[in-house]
Structures are given as C-alpha cells and as structure tokens.
Coordinates of C-alpha atoms in Angstrom, one line a residue:
M1 CA 128.3 -11.0 38.4
L2 CA 130.0 -8.6 40.4
A3 CA 129.7 -5.1 40.7
K4 CA 131.8 -2.3 42.6
L5 CA 130.9 0.6 43.6
Q6 CA 132.3 3.8 45.8
T7 CA 130.8 5.1 49.2
F8 CA 132.2 6.6 52.2
S9 CA 132.3 5.4 56.5
L10 CA 132.4 7.6 58.9
L11 CA 135.1 7.4 61.6
G12 CA 135.3 10.7 63.6
I13 CA 134.5 13.6 61.5
D14 CA 136.6 11.8 58.9
A15 CA 135.5 9.7 55.7
L16 CA 136.5 7.0 54.8
G17 CA 137.2 5.4 51.4
V18 CA 134.9 2.8 51.4
E19 CA 134.7 -0.3 48.2
V20 CA 131.3 -1.8 47.8
E21 CA 131.4 -5.2 46.0
V22 CA 127.8 -7.3 45.6
D23 CA 128.1 -10.6 43.6
V24 CA 125.1 -12.3 42.4
S25 CA 125.6 -16.1 41.8
S26 CA 122.8 -18.1 40.5
R27 CA 122.3 -22.0 40.9
A28 CA 123.0 -21.0 44.6
I29 CA 121.0 -21.1 47.4
P30 CA 119.0 -18.1 47.8
K31 CA 120.6 -16.1 50.8
T32 CA 122.1 -12.3 51.3
I33 CA 125.1 -12.5 53.2
L34 CA 126.8 -9.1 54.3
V35 CA 130.2 -8.8 55.5
G36 CA 133.4 -6.5 56.3
L37 CA 132.9 -5.6 59.7
P38 CA 129.4 -4.0 59.5
E39 CA 127.0 -2.4 63.0
A40 CA 124.2 -3.0 63.6
A41 CA 121.9 -0.7 61.5
V42 CA 123.9 -1.4 58.7
R43 CA 123.4 -5.3 59.2
E44 CA 119.3 -4.1 59.1
S45 CA 120.1 -2.7 55.5
T46 CA 119.6 -5.6 54.1
H47 CA 116.2 -5.9 55.0
R48 CA 115.5 -2.2 53.9
V49 CA 117.1 -2.8 50.3
E50 CA 114.4 -5.6 49.7
R51 CA 111.6 -3.5 50.3
A52 CA 113.3 -0.6 48.7
L53 CA 114.1 -2.6 45.3
V54 CA 110.5 -4.0 45.2
N55 CA 108.5 -0.9 45.5
S56 CA 110.4 0.7 43.5
G57 CA 109.5 -2.1 40.7
F58 CA 113.0 -4.3 40.7
E59 CA 113.4 -7.5 41.0
R60 CA 114.5 -8.7 44.2
P61 CA 117.8 -11.4 43.7
R62 CA 116.4 -14.9 44.0
D63 CA 119.9 -16.2 44.2
R64 CA 123.1 -16.2 46.9
V65 CA 124.1 -12.6 47.2
V66 CA 127.4 -11.8 49.2
I67 CA 127.9 -7.8 50.4
N68 CA 131.6 -7.2 50.4
L69 CA 132.2 -3.8 52.9
A70 CA 135.8 -3.4 52.1
P71 CA 138.4 -2.5 54.0
A72 CA 137.4 -5.0 56.2
E73 CA 138.6 -4.5 59.4
L74 CA 137.4 -0.4 59.4
P75 CA 133.8 -0.8 61.1
K76 CA 130.5 0.5 59.2
Q77 CA 128.3 2.4 60.9
A78 CA 125.2 4.2 60.0
A79 CA 122.2 3.4 57.4
S80 CA 124.3 5.8 54.6
F81 CA 124.9 2.3 52.2
D82 CA 121.8 1.6 51.7
L83 CA 121.7 3.5 48.6
P84 CA 125.1 2.2 47.4
I85 CA 124.0 -1.3 48.7
T86 CA 120.8 -1.1 46.1
L87 CA 122.9 -0.3 43.3
G88 CA 125.0 -3.1 43.0
V89 CA 122.2 -5.8 43.9
L90 CA 120.9 -4.0 40.6
A91 CA 123.6 -3.7 39.0
G92 CA 125.3 -7.3 40.1
S93 CA 121.8 -9.0 38.8
G94 CA 122.3 -7.2 35.4
Q95 CA 119.2 -5.0 35.7
M96 CA 121.7 -1.8 36.0
F97 CA 124.4 -1.7 33.4
S98 CA 126.4 1.8 33.9
E99 CA 129.6 3.4 33.5
R100 CA 129.6 6.4 35.9
L101 CA 129.6 3.9 38.8
E102 CA 133.8 4.1 38.1
E103 CA 133.7 8.3 38.2
Y104 CA 130.6 8.6 41.1
A105 CA 130.6 7.6 44.7
V106 CA 126.9 7.2 46.3
V107 CA 125.8 7.8 49.8
G108 CA 122.1 7.3 50.8
E109 CA 119.2 5.8 53.3
L110 CA 116.3 4.1 52.4
A111 CA 113.1 4.3 53.0
L112 CA 110.9 1.4 52.2
D113 CA 109.3 3.2 49.3
G114 CA 112.7 3.8 47.6
T115 CA 112.9 7.4 48.5
T116 CA 116.3 8.6 49.7
R117 CA 116.6 10.2 53.9
S118 CA 119.1 12.3 54.7
V119 CA 122.5 11.0 56.6
R120 CA 124.9 12.4 58.4
G121 CA 127.9 13.7 57.6
A122 CA 127.6 14.4 53.5
L123 CA 130.1 17.0 54.5
S124 CA 132.9 15.2 55.4
M125 CA 132.2 13.5 52.9
A126 CA 131.9 15.5 49.6
M127 CA 135.5 16.7 51.1
A128 CA 136.6 13.0 51.0
T129 CA 135.3 12.6 47.5
A130 CA 137.5 16.3 46.1
A131 CA 140.8 14.5 47.5
N132 CA 140.3 11.4 45.0
P133 CA 141.7 12.6 42.1
N134 CA 139.3 9.5 40.3
L135 CA 136.0 10.6 41.2
R136 CA 134.2 13.0 39.0
G137 CA 131.1 13.2 42.0
L138 CA 128.9 12.2 44.2
L139 CA 125.1 11.4 44.7
V140 CA 123.5 12.4 47.9
P141 CA 119.9 12.6 49.1
T142 CA 118.3 15.7 47.8
A143 CA 117.7 16.8 51.7
N144 CA 122.1 16.5 52.1
A145 CA 123.0 18.6 48.1
A146 CA 123.2 21.8 49.8
E147 CA 125.4 21.2 52.3
A148 CA 127.6 18.5 49.8
A149 CA 127.4 21.6 47.4
V150 CA 129.5 23.9 49.6
V151 CA 132.5 21.8 48.3
D152 CA 134.2 22.9 45.4
D153 CA 135.9 21.1 42.3
I154 CA 133.2 17.8 42.7
E155 CA 129.6 17.7 41.1
V156 CA 127.2 16.9 43.6
I157 CA 124.3 14.8 42.0
P158 CA 120.9 15.8 44.1
V159 CA 118.2 12.2 44.2
A160 CA 115.2 11.8 46.2
S161 CA 114.9 8.3 45.1
L162 CA 116.2 4.9 44.2
A163 CA 114.4 5.1 40.5
Q164 CA 116.6 8.6 39.7
A165 CA 119.6 7.4 41.2
V166 CA 119.6 4.3 39.3
G167 CA 118.3 6.8 35.8
F168 CA 121.3 9.2 36.4
L169 CA 123.5 6.3 36.7
T170 CA 122.3 4.7 33.0
A171 CA 122.3 8.0 31.6
A172 CA 118.3 7.9 31.1
V173 CA 117.6 11.0 33.2
D174 CA 119.7 14.1 33.2
I175 CA 120.7 15.8 36.9
E176 CA 122.0 19.3 37.6
P177 CA 124.6 19.1 39.7
A178 CA 123.3 21.3 43.1
P179 CA 124.7 24.4 42.9
C180 CA 127.8 25.6 45.4
R181 CA 125.4 28.8 47.8
S182 CA 128.4 30.1 50.3
E183 CA 128.1 33.0 49.6
E184 CA 124.9 33.5 49.4
L185 CA 124.5 31.6 52.9
F186 CA 126.9 33.8 54.5
A187 CA 125.2 37.0 53.8
Q188 CA 121.7 35.2 54.9
H189 CA 122.5 33.6 58.0
G190 CA 126.1 35.4 59.2
K191 CA 124.3 37.9 61.1
Y192 CA 123.6 38.2 65.1
D193 CA 121.0 38.8 66.6
I194 CA 122.2 40.2 69.8
D195 CA 124.9 43.0 70.6
F196 CA 127.1 44.7 72.8
A197 CA 125.0 47.7 73.0
D198 CA 122.8 46.0 75.0
V199 CA 124.6 45.7 78.1
R200 CA 124.7 49.0 80.2
G201 CA 127.6 49.7 81.9
Q202 CA 130.6 47.6 82.7
E203 CA 133.1 49.3 79.9
M204 CA 136.4 47.8 82.1
A205 CA 134.4 44.6 81.2
K206 CA 134.0 45.5 77.5
R207 CA 137.8 46.4 77.3
A208 CA 139.1 43.4 78.8
V209 CA 136.4 41.4 76.1
T210 CA 137.7 43.3 73.8
I211 CA 141.5 41.9 74.4
A212 CA 140.5 38.7 75.1
A213 CA 138.5 38.8 71.5
A214 CA 141.9 40.7 69.5
G215 CA 144.1 38.1 70.4
G216 CA 142.5 35.1 71.2
H217 CA 143.1 34.4 74.6
N218 CA 141.3 32.8 77.1
L219 CA 139.3 34.7 79.9
L220 CA 137.9 34.6 83.3
M221 CA 135.3 37.1 84.9
V222 CA 134.2 37.0 88.6
G223 CA 131.6 39.2 90.1
P224 CA 128.2 38.6 91.7
P225 CA 125.1 37.3 90.6
G226 CA 123.3 39.4 88.1
S227 CA 126.4 41.5 86.9
G228 CA 126.1 41.1 83.4
K229 CA 129.0 37.9 83.1
T230 CA 126.7 35.8 81.5
M231 CA 125.4 39.0 78.6
L232 CA 128.9 39.7 78.0
A233 CA 130.3 36.1 77.4
K234 CA 127.6 35.1 74.8
R235 CA 127.9 38.1 72.6
L236 CA 131.2 37.6 72.2
P237 CA 131.3 35.7 69.0
T238 CA 129.9 39.3 68.0
I239 CA 132.8 41.4 67.9
L240 CA 135.5 38.0 66.3
P241 CA 135.6 38.6 62.5
Q242 CA 133.2 36.5 60.3
L243 CA 134.4 33.1 59.8
S244 CA 136.6 32.2 56.3
T245 CA 134.9 29.4 54.4
G246 CA 138.1 27.7 55.3
E247 CA 137.0 27.9 59.4
S248 CA 133.0 27.8 58.7
L249 CA 133.6 24.0 56.3
E250 CA 136.0 22.7 59.4
T251 CA 133.2 23.8 62.4
T252 CA 130.1 22.8 59.6
R253 CA 131.7 18.9 59.3
I254 CA 131.8 18.1 62.9
Y255 CA 128.1 20.1 63.0
S256 CA 127.3 17.8 60.3
V257 CA 128.9 14.4 61.4
L258 CA 126.5 14.2 64.8
G259 CA 123.5 16.0 62.7
L260 CA 123.8 19.3 64.8
L261 CA 123.1 21.3 61.5
S262 CA 119.7 23.5 61.5
S263 CA 117.0 23.0 59.3
G264 CA 118.1 25.0 56.2
Q265 CA 121.1 26.1 56.9
P266 CA 122.9 23.6 55.5
L267 CA 126.9 25.8 56.8
M268 CA 127.5 27.2 59.9
A269 CA 128.1 31.2 59.2
T270 CA 128.7 32.5 62.3
R271 CA 131.5 32.3 65.1
P272 CA 129.7 28.7 67.6
F273 CA 129.0 29.9 71.0
R274 CA 128.6 26.3 73.2
S275 CA 127.5 26.4 76.8
P276 CA 127.2 22.9 78.4
H277 CA 125.9 22.5 81.9
H278 CA 127.9 22.1 84.7
T279 CA 126.8 18.2 85.3
I280 CA 128.6 17.4 81.5
S281 CA 130.4 14.4 82.1
E282 CA 134.4 14.4 80.4
A283 CA 133.7 12.6 77.5
G284 CA 130.5 14.8 77.0
L285 CA 132.9 18.0 77.2
V286 CA 135.8 16.9 75.4
G287 CA 134.8 13.8 73.3
G288 CA 134.6 10.5 73.9
G289 CA 132.4 7.4 72.8
S290 CA 133.1 4.1 71.3
P291 CA 133.9 4.6 68.3
P292 CA 134.8 8.1 70.0
G293 CA 132.3 11.2 68.3
P294 CA 133.3 15.0 69.1
G295 CA 132.7 16.7 72.4
E296 CA 131.8 20.2 73.5
I297 CA 135.3 21.2 73.2
S298 CA 134.7 20.6 69.5
L299 CA 131.5 21.6 68.9
A300 CA 132.7 25.4 69.7
H301 CA 136.0 25.1 68.0
H302 CA 136.8 28.2 65.6
G303 CA 134.2 29.9 68.4
V304 CA 133.6 30.0 72.3
L305 CA 133.0 27.4 74.9
F306 CA 131.2 29.8 77.9
L307 CA 131.8 27.4 81.3
D308 CA 129.9 29.3 83.9
E309 CA 129.1 28.5 87.6
L310 CA 132.8 27.1 87.2
P311 CA 133.3 25.9 90.4
E312 CA 130.3 23.6 90.5
F313 CA 132.0 21.5 87.7
N314 CA 133.2 18.0 88.5
R315 CA 137.0 19.6 89.1
R316 CA 138.2 16.3 87.4
T317 CA 135.7 17.6 84.0
L318 CA 137.6 20.7 84.4
E319 CA 141.2 18.9 84.2
V320 CA 141.0 17.9 80.8
L321 CA 141.2 21.2 79.4
R322 CA 144.8 21.3 80.2
Q323 CA 145.9 19.5 77.2
P324 CA 143.5 20.9 74.3
L325 CA 144.2 24.6 75.3
E326 CA 147.3 24.3 75.1
D327 CA 147.4 22.2 72.2
C328 CA 144.0 22.8 70.4
Q329 CA 143.0 20.1 69.4
V330 CA 142.2 16.6 71.8
T331 CA 143.1 12.8 71.4
I332 CA 141.0 10.5 71.9
A333 CA 143.0 7.0 72.7
R334 CA 140.7 3.1 72.7
A335 CA 142.5 0.3 72.2
V336 CA 141.4 -0.6 68.8
R337 CA 142.5 3.3 67.6
T338 CA 143.5 6.9 68.3
T339 CA 141.3 9.5 67.1
T340 CA 142.0 13.5 67.2
F341 CA 139.1 15.7 67.0
P342 CA 140.2 20.4 66.6
A343 CA 139.7 22.1 69.5
N344 CA 140.7 25.5 68.8
F345 CA 138.4 27.6 70.7
M346 CA 138.7 30.7 73.4
L347 CA 137.2 29.5 76.4
V348 CA 135.6 31.7 79.1
G349 CA 134.6 31.2 82.5
A350 CA 132.2 32.7 84.3
L351 CA 131.8 32.3 88.9
N352 CA 131.1 33.9 91.7
P353 CA 133.1 35.4 94.6
C354 CA 132.2 32.3 97.2
P355 CA 128.9 30.3 97.0
C356 CA 126.8 33.1 98.1
G357 CA 127.6 35.1 95.2
Y358 CA 128.2 38.7 97.5
R359 CA 131.4 38.4 98.5
N360 CA 133.2 42.3 98.9
D361 CA 129.7 43.6 97.6
P362 CA 129.7 46.9 99.6
R363 CA 125.8 46.5 99.1
R364 CA 125.1 43.2 100.3
D365 CA 126.8 40.7 103.3
C366 CA 128.0 37.8 102.4
H367 CA 127.8 34.9 105.0
C368 CA 130.1 32.5 103.8
S369 CA 133.1 31.4 106.2
V370 CA 136.7 31.3 105.3
P371 CA 136.7 27.2 104.7
Q372 CA 133.5 27.9 102.4
V373 CA 135.1 30.2 100.3
E374 CA 138.5 28.2 100.1
R375 CA 136.3 24.4 99.1
Y376 CA 134.3 27.1 96.7
M377 CA 138.1 27.6 94.9
A378 CA 139.5 24.9 95.3
K379 CA 137.4 22.6 92.5
I380 CA 139.6 25.1 89.9
S381 CA 143.0 24.4 90.1
G382 CA 146.5 26.6 89.9
P383 CA 147.3 24.9 86.0
L384 CA 144.1 25.3 84.5
L385 CA 144.2 29.4 85.9
D386 CA 147.9 29.2 84.7
R387 CA 145.4 28.7 81.2
I388 CA 143.5 31.7 81.6
D389 CA 145.8 34.6 80.0
I390 CA 142.9 37.5 80.9
Q391 CA 141.1 37.2 84.3
I392 CA 138.8 40.1 85.5
E393 CA 136.3 40.9 88.0
V394 CA 132.6 42.4 87.1
P395 CA 131.6 44.2 89.7
A396 CA 127.4 44.1 90.4
I397 CA 125.8 48.0 88.5
A398 CA 125.1 50.7 89.1
Y399 CA 121.4 52.1 89.4
R400 CA 122.2 55.3 87.5
E401 CA 124.6 52.9 84.4
L402 CA 121.4 50.7 84.4
S403 CA 118.4 53.5 84.0
S404 CA 120.9 56.0 81.5
Q405 CA 119.1 56.2 77.5
T406 CA 122.5 56.1 76.4
A407 CA 123.6 53.3 74.6
G408 CA 127.0 50.8 75.4
T409 CA 129.8 50.2 72.7
S410 CA 128.0 48.3 70.5
S411 CA 129.3 45.3 68.8
A412 CA 130.3 46.9 65.5
V413 CA 132.8 49.2 67.3
M414 CA 134.3 46.6 69.0
R415 CA 134.6 44.3 66.3
E416 CA 136.1 46.9 64.0
S417 CA 139.2 47.3 65.9
V418 CA 139.1 43.1 67.0
T419 CA 139.6 42.9 62.9
A420 CA 141.9 45.8 62.5
T421 CA 144.2 43.7 65.5
R422 CA 143.8 40.3 64.0
D423 CA 145.1 42.2 60.4
R424 CA 148.2 42.8 61.9
Q425 CA 148.5 39.5 63.6
L426 CA 148.3 37.2 60.5
A427 CA 150.6 40.0 58.8
R428 CA 153.2 40.0 61.5
F429 CA 153.2 35.5 61.7
Q430 CA 153.4 35.0 57.3
G431 CA 154.6 31.8 56.8
S432 CA 154.1 30.0 59.9
G433 CA 151.8 28.1 61.8
T434 CA 150.7 30.8 63.9
R435 CA 147.7 33.0 63.5
R436 CA 147.0 35.3 66.8
N437 CA 148.7 36.6 69.3
A438 CA 147.2 33.8 72.0
Q439 CA 148.6 30.4 69.6
M440 CA 152.8 32.3 69.6
T441 CA 155.7 30.0 70.8
P442 CA 158.8 30.9 72.7
R443 CA 160.8 32.3 70.1
E444 CA 158.4 34.2 68.5
L445 CA 157.8 35.8 72.0
R446 CA 161.4 36.5 71.9
K447 CA 160.9 38.1 68.7
H448 CA 158.3 39.8 68.6
C449 CA 157.8 40.7 72.5
P450 CA 160.8 42.7 73.6
L451 CA 160.5 44.6 76.8
D452 CA 162.9 47.9 77.3
P453 CA 164.6 48.4 80.8
A454 CA 161.7 49.7 82.7
G455 CA 159.6 47.2 81.8
V456 CA 161.7 44.4 82.5
E457 CA 161.8 45.8 86.2
L458 CA 158.8 45.8 86.2
M459 CA 157.8 42.2 84.7
R460 CA 160.6 40.8 87.4
T461 CA 158.1 42.7 90.8
A462 CA 155.5 41.6 89.1
M463 CA 156.9 37.8 89.1
S464 CA 158.5 38.5 92.8
D465 CA 155.1 39.9 94.3
L466 CA 152.2 37.9 92.4
G467 CA 154.4 34.6 92.3
L468 CA 153.7 33.8 88.9
S469 CA 154.2 31.0 87.4
A470 CA 156.9 30.2 83.6
R471 CA 153.6 29.9 81.9
A472 CA 152.2 32.4 83.3
H473 CA 154.8 34.8 82.6
D474 CA 154.3 34.6 78.7
K475 CA 150.5 34.7 79.4
V476 CA 151.6 38.6 80.7
L477 CA 154.1 39.4 77.4
R478 CA 150.8 37.9 74.9
V479 CA 148.6 40.0 76.2
A480 CA 150.4 43.1 76.2
R481 CA 151.2 42.4 72.3
T482 CA 147.2 42.1 72.1
I483 CA 147.2 45.5 74.0
A484 CA 150.4 47.4 72.0
D485 CA 148.7 45.7 68.2
L486 CA 145.4 47.1 69.8
D487 CA 146.6 51.0 70.2
T488 CA 148.8 50.2 67.2
A489 CA 152.8 50.7 68.7
E490 CA 155.1 48.5 67.1
A491 CA 157.3 47.8 70.9
I492 CA 155.2 47.4 74.1
T493 CA 155.5 49.8 76.3
V494 CA 155.1 49.9 80.3
S495 CA 151.7 50.7 79.9
H496 CA 151.0 48.1 78.2
L497 CA 152.4 45.6 80.1
S498 CA 150.7 47.3 83.2
E499 CA 148.1 46.5 82.2
A500 CA 148.7 42.9 81.3
I501 CA 149.4 42.6 84.5
N502 CA 146.4 43.7 86.2
Y503 CA 144.4 41.1 84.5
R504 CA 146.6 38.1 85.7
M505 CA 146.2 39.8 89.8
L506 CA 142.7 38.8 90.0
D507 CA 143.2 35.2 90.7
R508 CA 145.7 36.1 92.7
N509 CA 143.4 38.3 95.3
L510 CA 140.6 35.3 95.3
W511 CA 143.2 31.9 95.7
A512 CA 145.9 33.4 98.2

C-alpha cells in the first residue's frame, strides 16, 4: 500500500516542501530502503522509527518498505523526518487510516519510546505551511508549538508522542490548536535591562548615537580604553523602535534555524545585539559552510552588529562586510546552489587610536612609534571606512562626570526622538522600498536633500579639503537629512550639514 504526506526540509533559513512517499510491499524480502538524497541524520531515522513503532504499541512491518523523499535532488537533513516517515509507514502498512494526512503537514523527531523532540526551523516550516493553500495546519512537537503558533492563518497542532499524532490524524483524539501569543510575548520579553542613563558623561557621543539610531547609520567610535565605547554600543538597541511583528518573524526564523532561541522565548521581542570575537572567520561573520548557513551579520538582522577592537580583526574578514553593508543581504554561492540571507543591520565599530590606546590622551603618554600606528590603522581599509557614516571620538571621562550623582540622558528620552524621526522617514518614503535615511537611493538623495547656495559651497570645500569620495559625499547628505529630521526641519541648513561633515572628519585625521 502507498501512503503520502507532506513535510518540510530546511535549506538555509527557508523551509521547502517535501513529499514523503511510503510503499509497503508484501511478498517481498523484508527490507527498509530510504531514497531521496538523505543525509546521515535522516538515514539513521529508520532505526529510530522501528523502535518508536514497537515501543508505542504498533507493529513493525515485516515487508519491503520503500521510503522516498521528493524532490529527489533536494538534500534532506536533520531528524525532523522521523515523525512523518513513521506515520507514512503506519498508513502504508494499514495500521492507520486518515483523511487528515492531506490537510496537515508533519514535522518532528522521535525518541525510541515514541515521544517527540523539538526540531530546528519550526517557524520557517509554519510560514511555509501558511503559504501553501492546500494545507490546513502543521503537526509539530509540543516543544515547538509556541514558536510555530505565532504564524497566523494555520492550525498548529502540538503532539507529545507518536500515539497522540496517530490519534489526532484518525480523529480519535481532539487536540486544540496552539494559541498565538505574540502580544503576550512582546509584553513579557520586550524590555531591556540596561539603559543609557547608566553612562556618565559622553553627551556628545550620545548625540551621535541618537543620530545613528534615528537614520540607521553605521557608527565608528575611537577612544582610549575605558572611555565607554562598549557601554554605548550595548545600549544602542534600547533606543531603537520596538520590533514590528514582521521584523520579529524575520529575525526569529534565523535564530530558530540555528537553534539559538532561548528556552521559554519562542519569539524575538528585542532587537538583536551581536558582538563576535575578533578571531572570527569569514564564514562565521557572513555565513558559509556546506550547505550554507547564516553568520553573525544575519543574526544581527534588524539589530546591531558590534565589532570591538576593530583593527584586531583579520583584514580579509572585515572586507567581506563591504557588499552586505550596501545591499542589506549576503549571497553565498556554491557549486550546487546559491543561498541568500538577510543582513539588514547597523554596524558599530570601536577601536583605540593606537596599539597602546593612549594616543592624543593628555593624561597618559603614548609610546607607539609612527610605523606602529600606521600598521595598526592600515588593517581597516578606506573602502570600508567610506561605508561608515558617522565617526566620532569618545574621550576619556573626567572624574567629576564619573562621580556625579546626576543621571545621564536616559534611553526613554533618546528613543522618543528616534521613534519620532523614524516616523517622519516612513511618511517621506511611503510607497517605496526605502525605510530609513541611510537607505536612500541617489535619486531620493537629489529629491529629499537639496542644499541652498551656502550649503553647496560648504560641501564643495569639504570635498576638496577632506578628499571625500562620492560615496562619502552621499553619506554626509544622508546624515545631514537625519539631523534635520531630528530638528523637525523641512530643509537641510548649513548647521545640519556642518555637523554631518564633522562626523566624517575623524577618519581623515587618523588615517592621513
């Protein structure tokens, strides 16, 4: 007897439909054959399936069993095929009759006693189920139910065991679909434990951070050790607007595929903050492997990627950031197929002004020679610097500021300005794919960033004196537009442009 049912296989962060075909033939040599390009974890499933059947009270077919996972050219990985294969064997051997197999997709790993275990990528599979008009719902392990249930328009059926799955599919047991708890999860997990009020002094740096957050601009901070660069970077997500439902789903599915979702938190409610060590490889940063998987820049999607001690990173590793910073996505090409991962993140870098860290510090002596400083700074290329909109100096904090009992500017105050500015940008770019000033196209720059005669002259002088590239010219205009939006100004004035140019001067002073 032939049985068919639907399941999914992960490719990157996408879930692709797979049809499980199980043919149980009597009067043949007893043998189980699994075809359809299964990887090791899937090939081993036949042993788990046999014991799960017996230990759940069913009979193991003593016939020839052929299991085909279609399409045949798609690699099948992970143990999420255990449950659909087992149900197919039961249907093909006549131990189960169900009309619901055509309406529900099935995913899940099985233990030897027949209980279900969680799988990776349940959210992507639920989204793929919702996109299939022929499917009514999805059977998932109980541990994955809350994660999959955030997708609307489908029934997510939690099953704790093989016997429970059979009972539901044969209509012997009624199982209520898992409820969608998106609003509850946002309220429970959408708060931050840190605040900009913890940072003493550095009000000028906070101003630059506010501008970067308001326009989605990349940020570079240069200063001596202990000046507060890392504290500022870690608190940047606290002033960004709250994740929308769509943004949360896009980010959560990346973490789900990699198995990085925290226990009890099936949905990302805060913006991600990633801070990889400087020994990270190129594949670890942008993604790679076989098959390709997402890297740190994708884990920072809709959030912040913080690279501390920037010159300590391998130069080749830093160079691979250039294309994702422009395109907000990264494409990993392999001989068999090409995979694209989202990478819409804010880049924040921090570094010392020299190897010892105390160059230009009036309180400490720097013992670094000029060649040492040049070698230290040469690890960061000019093209990468061109892609960083705002570059600021974070000086050492004076004792009177450090010992002051007056709290600094709080995240709530900064977030209010950022949110209002983001709303203005959304209204400005309505009907286009642009959402923030940092994403403006050249055509949008000409439309939304006109300069008066004084501004044109100031820009001409800056281009000549600082040697700015055409890309840096556009970056200055985008930052100036954000500063004007923070001031609720319709047009860019000379003061807005002057402040934006000042944020581009630091790299020229250090790398000249």
